[in-house]
Short mmCIF file of C-alpha atoms in Angstrom, two decimals:
data_model
loop_
_atom_site.label_atom_id
_atom_site.label_comp_id
_atom_site.label_asym_id
_atom_site.label_seq_id
_atom_site.Cartn_x
_atom_site.Cartn_y
_atom_site.Cartn_z
CA MET A 1 36.79 -16.93 0.53
CA LEU A 2 36.33 -17.54 -3.19
CA LYS A 3 38.67 -20.50 -3.33
CA LYS A 4 38.11 -23.01 -6.07
CA GLY A 5 36.04 -25.81 -4.66
CA SER A 6 33.73 -23.67 -2.54
CA LYS A 7 30.04 -23.38 -3.33
CA LEU A 8 30.35 -19.61 -2.96
CA ASN A 9 32.90 -19.51 -5.78
CA SER A 10 30.59 -21.39 -8.13
CA ILE A 11 27.54 -19.35 -7.12
CA LEU A 12 29.13 -15.93 -7.51
CA THR A 13 31.08 -16.69 -10.69
CA GLY A 14 28.42 -18.81 -12.42
CA SER A 15 30.96 -21.54 -13.08
CA CYS A 16 30.27 -25.24 -13.40
CA PRO A 17 29.44 -26.52 -9.89
CA LYS A 18 31.25 -29.81 -10.46
CA CYS A 19 34.65 -28.67 -11.83
CA GLN A 20 34.44 -24.86 -11.58
CA ASN A 21 36.55 -24.46 -14.72
CA GLU A 22 34.14 -22.69 -17.07
CA SER A 23 31.01 -20.58 -17.06
CA MET A 24 27.63 -22.29 -17.30
CA TYR A 25 26.34 -19.43 -19.44
CA SER A 26 26.98 -18.93 -23.14
CA ASP A 27 27.42 -15.18 -22.52
CA LYS A 28 29.15 -14.25 -19.26
CA ASN A 29 27.65 -10.74 -19.29
CA PRO A 30 24.33 -10.76 -17.38
CA LEU A 31 23.46 -7.35 -18.82
CA ASN A 32 22.99 -8.87 -22.28
CA LEU A 33 19.26 -9.32 -21.65
CA ALA A 34 18.64 -11.37 -24.79
CA LYS A 35 20.99 -14.08 -23.49
CA VAL A 36 20.72 -13.64 -19.71
CA LEU A 37 19.43 -17.20 -19.19
CA LYS A 38 21.06 -18.85 -22.22
CA MET A 39 23.14 -21.70 -20.81
CA ASN A 40 25.56 -24.12 -22.36
CA GLU A 41 24.09 -27.61 -22.66
CA LYS A 42 26.93 -29.19 -20.70
CA CYS A 43 30.36 -28.40 -19.32
CA SER A 44 33.02 -28.97 -21.96
CA HIS A 45 35.57 -29.72 -19.23
CA CYS A 46 33.87 -32.31 -17.00
CA GLY A 47 30.78 -33.15 -19.09
CA LEU A 48 28.18 -32.19 -16.46
CA LYS A 49 24.81 -31.71 -18.11
CA TYR A 50 23.39 -28.52 -16.59
CA GLN A 51 19.75 -29.41 -17.23
CA LEU A 52 19.77 -32.29 -14.74
CA GLU A 53 16.19 -33.22 -15.63
CA PRO A 54 13.46 -31.70 -17.81
CA SER A 55 12.35 -28.32 -16.47
CA PHE A 56 15.06 -28.48 -13.78
CA PHE A 57 15.43 -24.73 -13.38
CA TYR A 58 11.74 -24.14 -12.61
CA GLY A 59 12.77 -24.77 -9.01
CA ALA A 60 15.06 -21.75 -9.24
CA MET A 61 11.92 -19.60 -9.26
CA TYR A 62 11.52 -20.30 -5.55
CA VAL A 63 15.11 -19.20 -4.91
CA SER A 64 14.48 -16.12 -7.05
CA TYR A 65 11.38 -15.28 -5.02
CA GLY A 66 13.39 -15.42 -1.78
CA LEU A 67 16.16 -13.27 -3.23
CA ASN A 68 13.65 -10.71 -4.53
CA VAL A 69 11.96 -10.49 -1.13
CA ALA A 70 15.33 -9.98 0.58
CA VAL A 71 16.40 -7.30 -1.92
CA GLY A 72 13.00 -5.59 -1.62
CA ILE A 73 13.22 -5.48 2.16
CA LEU A 74 16.77 -4.15 1.97
CA ALA A 75 15.72 -1.43 -0.51
CA PHE A 76 12.85 -0.44 1.79
CA ILE A 77 15.11 -0.25 4.84
CA VAL A 78 17.69 1.84 2.99
CA SER A 79 15.17 4.27 1.50
CA PHE A 80 12.65 4.54 4.34
CA VAL A 81 14.70 4.05 7.49
CA ILE A 82 18.14 5.36 6.51
CA PHE A 83 17.23 8.12 4.03
CA GLY A 84 13.85 8.95 5.57
CA ALA A 85 11.87 8.79 2.30
CA SER A 86 8.09 8.68 2.36
CA ILE A 87 6.28 5.36 2.00
CA GLY A 88 5.46 6.13 -1.65
CA TYR A 89 9.08 6.83 -2.54
CA ALA A 90 10.20 3.79 -0.56
CA PHE A 91 7.98 1.53 -2.66
CA ILE A 92 9.15 3.21 -5.86
CA SER A 93 12.74 2.53 -4.77
CA ILE A 94 11.85 -1.14 -4.23
CA ILE A 95 10.41 -1.43 -7.75
CA VAL A 96 13.36 0.39 -9.36
CA THR A 97 15.89 -1.71 -7.43
CA LEU A 98 14.21 -4.99 -8.39
CA ILE A 99 14.04 -3.98 -12.07
CA LEU A 100 17.71 -2.94 -12.14
CA LEU A 101 18.89 -6.10 -10.37
CA LEU A 102 16.64 -8.50 -12.35
CA PRO A 103 19.34 -10.04 -14.58
CA PHE A 104 21.69 -10.55 -11.63
CA ILE A 105 18.99 -12.12 -9.47
CA LEU A 106 17.91 -14.43 -12.31
CA ARG A 107 21.41 -15.80 -12.72
CA LEU A 108 22.16 -15.89 -9.02
CA SER A 109 19.01 -17.93 -8.35
CA ARG A 110 19.98 -20.47 -11.02
CA ASN A 111 23.52 -20.65 -9.64
CA ILE A 112 22.26 -21.23 -6.10
CA TYR A 113 19.71 -23.82 -7.24
CA ILE A 114 22.12 -26.00 -9.23
CA ASN A 115 24.67 -25.80 -6.41
CA MET A 116 22.06 -27.28 -4.07
CA PHE A 117 22.19 -30.51 -6.09
CA VAL A 118 25.72 -30.71 -7.53
CA SER A 119 28.88 -30.64 -5.43
CA TYR A 120 32.44 -29.82 -6.38
CA ASP A 121 34.53 -32.85 -7.41
CA PRO A 122 38.28 -32.15 -7.30
CA SER A 123 39.01 -35.16 -9.52
CA THR A 124 37.11 -33.54 -12.42
CA SER A 125 38.82 -30.21 -11.89
CA SER A 126 42.20 -31.47 -13.00
CA LYS A 127 41.00 -33.45 -16.03
CA ASN A 128 41.86 -32.11 -19.45
CA LYS A 129 39.26 -33.18 -21.96
#
């Protein structure tokens, strides 16, 4: 399922979408909030420049919006429907869930967005630069 070469592998690991040999982020830990969005300028293995054009990752905000809506709906269903919480507590659980998952959703939205435009190239995966 997470075989090298699949989009899912690149999205979930945050690796270069072209060669999938190294992380796109300067700090792999998304919980380091000061560097959660700090990315390398380019892949040192295949040379892919991550900022494909100026302000490229502004488009990831749309992906982030969709992910936040999905997570919010899921949090509501779990708290209100499954646990039977009141509406007030259900909305508090949505807010708490979104705050706790913020760094993961930020990175995941960037990973999904860049993988929409860059595909895996097996010829770059085996290069040693």
